[in-house]
């Protein structure tokens, strides 16, 4: 009963965040490119409880949609129609731009936002190619601006706790990482933008960016080789992976493994847009899980992209290799009502105010993540998503 009450209270505060007791006189002003479905949970709701941030404007290609979105979420300005995105970028009352546009538009509109002198919170994956990501971060540095790729899960206490368990050596030498990121078929229809190749569609892009990121984060290293990668496609979408499974070799504490041998650390990433029904007819729950195995134990984290809803950290470990495993379960929700996105916002505002964030996700991390996503796509034979042809600064 207590667990159910805690769950209900967490969700209530997420969707009904309390106003800050002492708001700043000149908060950071955010503008949103596109009336995206993710924007409320990713930015609008977190901002409501932050004393130093407000959402000032939204832009959409349709004025009616912009007006409706702005009214629904209490946003003062709504730019719509032709040139709406650029009008928002030209608004002198915007300090930070949130870019949740389709993957294939990330590069164009992030470069244009940086050119307009705006800091950028950029949805993942950062772009269609690693080279585009490199160019964006280089341009941000040249302009003296902050660019952050929105891997929000990393800022949450649950993820940080799993990392601490691994780093403590409790699991011994790491041997295997397994990441599952799959959803039932009814979430991603044929008409979904995630099925459009030119817009950076594909399971490895949309879900694999999470899987690649957390495997690298928990391994505390980057891969050395793609051992294998296989993609499933549909006849209607021959270049878009509905699912991809990849196995990568990682370096271990004893040296770098380049051949995927049994004594090295490997990571298996499974991403799927359309998990098949159980027994052919039973609906499947989404599977967002990660397991890290070592010579002295195992740690599992369920629901790692959204641990603020619910999660379990299950640890089985022994004091020595081959010893009897002891099992325990932990939960780490942190500040009541704070989502992964709220923790991310806290870090971003700290960075913009020249304070040291508790955690940060830097440029090279973003570049490397997409380099290895591209390496997986190369191994599958599908190849990288197409680079942008837009004219950018």
PDB file of C-alpha atoms in Angstrom, residues 232-387:
ATOM      1  CA  UNK A 232      15.105  -6.393 -39.452  1.00  0.00           C
ATOM      2  CA  UNK A 233      13.374  -4.312 -42.132  1.00  0.00           C
ATOM      3  CA  UNK A 234       9.956  -4.334 -43.787  1.00  0.00           C
ATOM      4  CA  UNK A 235       9.340  -4.357 -47.563  1.00  0.00           C
ATOM      5  CA  UNK A 236       7.705  -0.918 -47.311  1.00  0.00           C
ATOM      6  CA  UNK A 237      10.739   0.506 -45.494  1.00  0.00           C
ATOM      7  CA  UNK A 238      13.813  -1.243 -46.898  1.00  0.00           C
ATOM      8  CA  UNK A 239      16.328   1.200 -45.344  1.00  0.00           C
ATOM      9  CA  UNK A 240      14.694   1.640 -41.933  1.00  0.00           C
ATOM     10  CA  UNK A 241      15.369  -0.941 -39.242  1.00  0.00           C
ATOM     11  CA  UNK A 242      12.332  -2.036 -37.278  1.00  0.00           C
ATOM     12  CA  UNK A 243      14.726  -3.797 -34.952  1.00  0.00           C
ATOM     13  CA  UNK A 244      18.475  -4.124 -34.613  1.00  0.00           C
ATOM     14  CA  UNK A 245      20.554  -6.409 -32.440  1.00  0.00           C
ATOM     15  CA  UNK A 246      24.232  -5.594 -32.037  1.00  0.00           C
ATOM     16  CA  UNK A 247      27.086  -7.028 -29.993  1.00  0.00           C
ATOM     17  CA  UNK A 248      30.109  -4.869 -29.275  1.00  0.00           C
ATOM     18  CA  UNK A 249      33.488  -5.500 -27.716  1.00  0.00           C
ATOM     19  CA  UNK A 250      34.660  -3.174 -24.947  1.00  0.00           C
ATOM     20  CA  UNK A 251      38.011  -2.797 -23.226  1.00  0.00           C
ATOM     21  CA  UNK A 252      38.328  -4.354 -19.777  1.00  0.00           C
ATOM     22  CA  UNK A 253      40.467  -3.416 -16.809  1.00  0.00           C
ATOM     23  CA  UNK A 254      42.990  -5.993 -17.949  1.00  0.00           C
ATOM     24  CA  UNK A 255      43.434  -4.490 -21.408  1.00  0.00           C
ATOM     25  CA  UNK A 256      41.656  -3.835 -24.668  1.00  0.00           C
ATOM     26  CA  UNK A 257      39.596  -6.594 -26.243  1.00  0.00           C
ATOM     27  CA  UNK A 258      39.402  -6.302 -30.029  1.00  0.00           C
ATOM     28  CA  UNK A 259      38.213  -9.739 -31.042  1.00  0.00           C
ATOM     29  CA  UNK A 260      35.170 -10.263 -28.816  1.00  0.00           C
ATOM     30  CA  UNK A 261      36.785 -13.152 -26.988  1.00  0.00           C
ATOM     31  CA  UNK A 262      35.090 -14.750 -24.006  1.00  0.00           C
ATOM     32  CA  UNK A 263      37.496 -13.174 -21.514  1.00  0.00           C
ATOM     33  CA  UNK A 264      36.631  -9.623 -22.578  1.00  0.00           C
ATOM     34  CA  UNK A 265      33.706  -7.315 -21.894  1.00  0.00           C
ATOM     35  CA  UNK A 266      30.913  -7.420 -24.462  1.00  0.00           C
ATOM     36  CA  UNK A 267      27.649  -5.518 -24.718  1.00  0.00           C
ATOM     37  CA  UNK A 268      24.556  -6.783 -26.514  1.00  0.00           C
ATOM     38  CA  UNK A 269      22.029  -4.147 -27.546  1.00  0.00           C
ATOM     39  CA  UNK A 270      18.511  -5.155 -28.582  1.00  0.00           C
ATOM     40  CA  UNK A 271      16.245  -2.444 -29.992  1.00  0.00           C
ATOM     41  CA  UNK A 272      12.776  -3.059 -31.371  1.00  0.00           C
ATOM     42  CA  UNK A 273       9.931  -0.859 -32.630  1.00  0.00           C
ATOM     43  CA  UNK A 274       7.467  -3.746 -32.798  1.00  0.00           C
ATOM     44  CA  UNK A 275       7.955  -6.427 -30.195  1.00  0.00           C
ATOM     45  CA  UNK A 276       5.925  -9.467 -31.314  1.00  0.00           C
ATOM     46  CA  UNK A 277       3.039 -10.620 -29.081  1.00  0.00           C
ATOM     47  CA  UNK A 278       3.715 -13.386 -26.600  1.00  0.00           C
ATOM     48  CA  UNK A 279       2.443 -16.750 -27.856  1.00  0.00           C
ATOM     49  CA  UNK A 280       1.354 -14.899 -30.966  1.00  0.00           C
ATOM     50  CA  UNK A 281      -1.499 -12.958 -29.352  1.00  0.00           C
ATOM     51  CA  UNK A 282      -0.695 -11.672 -25.843  1.00  0.00           C
ATOM     52  CA  UNK A 283       0.267  -7.960 -25.749  1.00  0.00           C
ATOM     53  CA  UNK A 284       3.834  -7.169 -24.715  1.00  0.00           C
ATOM     54  CA  UNK A 285       4.909  -4.590 -22.154  1.00  0.00           C
ATOM     55  CA  UNK A 286       7.693  -2.228 -23.215  1.00  0.00           C
ATOM     56  CA  UNK A 287      11.095  -3.604 -22.222  1.00  0.00           C
ATOM     57  CA  UNK A 288      13.537  -0.952 -21.050  1.00  0.00           C
ATOM     58  CA  UNK A 289      16.152  -2.802 -19.048  1.00  0.00           C
ATOM     59  CA  UNK A 290      19.878  -3.106 -18.547  1.00  0.00           C
ATOM     60  CA  UNK A 291      21.889  -5.888 -16.898  1.00  0.00           C
ATOM     61  CA  UNK A 292      25.586  -5.680 -16.064  1.00  0.00           C
ATOM     62  CA  UNK A 293      27.401  -8.890 -15.167  1.00  0.00           C
ATOM     63  CA  UNK A 294      30.785  -9.231 -13.556  1.00  0.00           C
ATOM     64  CA  UNK A 295      32.995 -11.926 -12.083  1.00  0.00           C
ATOM     65  CA  UNK A 296      31.457 -11.413  -8.627  1.00  0.00           C
ATOM     66  CA  UNK A 297      27.894 -10.389  -9.362  1.00  0.00           C
ATOM     67  CA  UNK A 298      25.111  -8.873 -11.418  1.00  0.00           C
ATOM     68  CA  UNK A 299      23.123  -5.645 -11.290  1.00  0.00           C
ATOM     69  CA  UNK A 300      19.808  -5.095 -13.077  1.00  0.00           C
ATOM     70  CA  UNK A 301      18.060  -1.767 -13.610  1.00  0.00           C
ATOM     71  CA  UNK A 302      14.494  -1.846 -14.889  1.00  0.00           C
ATOM     72  CA  UNK A 303      12.895   1.042 -16.774  1.00  0.00           C
ATOM     73  CA  UNK A 304      16.157   2.965 -17.031  1.00  0.00           C
ATOM     74  CA  UNK A 305      14.830   5.719 -19.388  1.00  0.00           C
ATOM     75  CA  UNK A 306      12.030   6.638 -16.946  1.00  0.00           C
ATOM     76  CA  UNK A 307      13.008   5.457 -13.452  1.00  0.00           C
ATOM     77  CA  UNK A 308      10.987   8.311 -11.961  1.00  0.00           C
ATOM     78  CA  UNK A 309       7.819   6.372 -12.837  1.00  0.00           C
ATOM     79  CA  UNK A 310       8.987   3.114 -11.310  1.00  0.00           C
ATOM     80  CA  UNK A 311      12.193   1.117 -11.205  1.00  0.00           C
ATOM     81  CA  UNK A 312      14.058  -1.646  -9.432  1.00  0.00           C
ATOM     82  CA  UNK A 313      17.784  -1.978  -8.905  1.00  0.00           C
ATOM     83  CA  UNK A 314      18.488  -5.641  -8.198  1.00  0.00           C
ATOM     84  CA  UNK A 315      21.986  -6.591  -7.075  1.00  0.00           C
ATOM     85  CA  UNK A 316      23.348 -10.113  -6.692  1.00  0.00           C
ATOM     86  CA  UNK A 317      26.955 -10.190  -5.506  1.00  0.00           C
ATOM     87  CA  UNK A 318      29.503 -12.132  -3.503  1.00  0.00           C
ATOM     88  CA  UNK A 319      32.620 -11.024  -1.668  1.00  0.00           C
ATOM     89  CA  UNK A 320      34.770 -13.253  -3.851  1.00  0.00           C
ATOM     90  CA  UNK A 321      34.615 -14.949  -7.228  1.00  0.00           C
ATOM     91  CA  UNK A 322      32.658 -18.189  -7.092  1.00  0.00           C
ATOM     92  CA  UNK A 323      31.159 -17.342  -3.725  1.00  0.00           C
ATOM     93  CA  UNK A 324      27.490 -17.517  -2.822  1.00  0.00           C
ATOM     94  CA  UNK A 325      25.498 -14.616  -4.243  1.00  0.00           C
ATOM     95  CA  UNK A 326      23.549 -12.363  -1.917  1.00  0.00           C
ATOM     96  CA  UNK A 327      20.567 -10.537  -3.367  1.00  0.00           C
ATOM     97  CA  UNK A 328      19.110  -7.141  -2.541  1.00  0.00           C
ATOM     98  CA  UNK A 329      16.773  -4.622  -4.177  1.00  0.00           C
ATOM     99  CA  UNK A 330      17.201  -0.863  -4.085  1.00  0.00           C
ATOM    100  CA  UNK A 331      15.152   2.109  -5.245  1.00  0.00           C
ATOM    101  CA  UNK A 332      16.437   5.650  -5.660  1.00  0.00           C
ATOM    102  CA  UNK A 333      13.828   8.237  -6.626  1.00  0.00           C
ATOM    103  CA  UNK A 334      15.588  11.312  -5.318  1.00  0.00           C
ATOM    104  CA  UNK A 335      13.639  14.541  -5.008  1.00  0.00           C
ATOM    105  CA  UNK A 336       9.912  13.859  -4.865  1.00  0.00           C
ATOM    106  CA  UNK A 337       8.216  14.716  -8.144  1.00  0.00           C
ATOM    107  CA  UNK A 338      11.483  15.163 -10.034  1.00  0.00           C
ATOM    108  CA  UNK A 339      11.723  13.321 -13.341  1.00  0.00           C
ATOM    109  CA  UNK A 340      14.875  12.540 -15.273  1.00  0.00           C
ATOM    110  CA  UNK A 341      14.056  15.658 -17.276  1.00  0.00           C
ATOM    111  CA  UNK A 342      13.859  17.797 -14.142  1.00  0.00           C
ATOM    112  CA  UNK A 343      17.308  16.617 -13.066  1.00  0.00           C
ATOM    113  CA  UNK A 344      18.559  17.362 -16.569  1.00  0.00           C
ATOM    114  CA  UNK A 345      17.085  20.864 -16.428  1.00  0.00           C
ATOM    115  CA  UNK A 346      18.802  21.456 -13.095  1.00  0.00           C
ATOM    116  CA  UNK A 347      22.147  20.531 -14.651  1.00  0.00           C
ATOM    117  CA  UNK A 348      21.558  22.701 -17.727  1.00  0.00           C
ATOM    118  CA  UNK A 349      20.591  25.772 -15.708  1.00  0.00           C
ATOM    119  CA  UNK A 350      23.612  25.267 -13.445  1.00  0.00           C
ATOM    120  CA  UNK A 351      25.850  25.136 -16.517  1.00  0.00           C
ATOM    121  CA  UNK A 352      24.298  28.255 -18.036  1.00  0.00           C
ATOM    122  CA  UNK A 353      24.662  30.093 -14.729  1.00  0.00           C
ATOM    123  CA  UNK A 354      28.329  29.039 -14.595  1.00  0.00           C
ATOM    124  CA  UNK A 355      27.834  26.679 -11.690  1.00  0.00           C
ATOM    125  CA  UNK A 356      29.210  23.143 -11.707  1.00  0.00           C
ATOM    126  CA  UNK A 357      26.426  20.636 -12.537  1.00  0.00           C
ATOM    127  CA  UNK A 358      26.254  17.447 -10.509  1.00  0.00           C
ATOM    128  CA  UNK A 359      26.586  15.552 -13.799  1.00  0.00           C
ATOM    129  CA  UNK A 360      27.287  16.618 -17.368  1.00  0.00           C
ATOM    130  CA  UNK A 361      27.233  14.988 -20.790  1.00  0.00           C
ATOM    131  CA  UNK A 362      29.956  16.552 -22.935  1.00  0.00           C
ATOM    132  CA  UNK A 363      30.547  17.064 -26.643  1.00  0.00           C
ATOM    133  CA  UNK A 364      32.863  14.112 -27.219  1.00  0.00           C
ATOM    134  CA  UNK A 365      30.391  11.787 -25.525  1.00  0.00           C
ATOM    135  CA  UNK A 366      27.697  12.809 -28.007  1.00  0.00           C
ATOM    136  CA  UNK A 367      30.024  12.522 -30.995  1.00  0.00           C
ATOM    137  CA  UNK A 368      31.307   9.099 -29.953  1.00  0.00           C
ATOM    138  CA  UNK A 369      27.806   7.773 -29.322  1.00  0.00           C
ATOM    139  CA  UNK A 370      26.761   8.518 -32.887  1.00  0.00           C
ATOM    140  CA  UNK A 371      30.036   7.227 -34.318  1.00  0.00           C
ATOM    141  CA  UNK A 372      29.261   3.805 -32.871  1.00  0.00           C
ATOM    142  CA  UNK A 373      25.624   3.941 -33.964  1.00  0.00           C
ATOM    143  CA  UNK A 374      26.914   4.543 -37.479  1.00  0.00           C
ATOM    144  CA  UNK A 375      29.350   1.649 -37.053  1.00  0.00           C
ATOM    145  CA  UNK A 376      26.436  -0.630 -36.157  1.00  0.00           C
ATOM    146  CA  UNK A 377      24.469   0.521 -39.189  1.00  0.00           C
ATOM    147  CA  UNK A 378      27.507  -0.143 -41.396  1.00  0.00           C
ATOM    148  CA  UNK A 379      27.728  -3.685 -40.038  1.00  0.00           C
ATOM    149  CA  UNK A 380      24.019  -4.308 -40.743  1.00  0.00           C
ATOM    150  CA  UNK A 381      24.474  -3.190 -44.331  1.00  0.00           C
ATOM    151  CA  UNK A 382      21.885  -0.405 -44.028  1.00  0.00           C
ATOM    152  CA  UNK A 383      24.453   2.356 -43.768  1.00  0.00           C
ATOM    153  CA  UNK A 384      24.252   5.700 -41.986  1.00  0.00           C
ATOM    154  CA  UNK A 385      21.227   7.949 -42.163  1.00  0.00           C
ATOM    155  CA  UNK A 386      21.575  10.679 -44.852  1.00  0.00           C
ATOM    156  CA  UNK A 387      23.320  13.923 -43.906  1.00  0.00           C
TER     157      UNK A 387
END
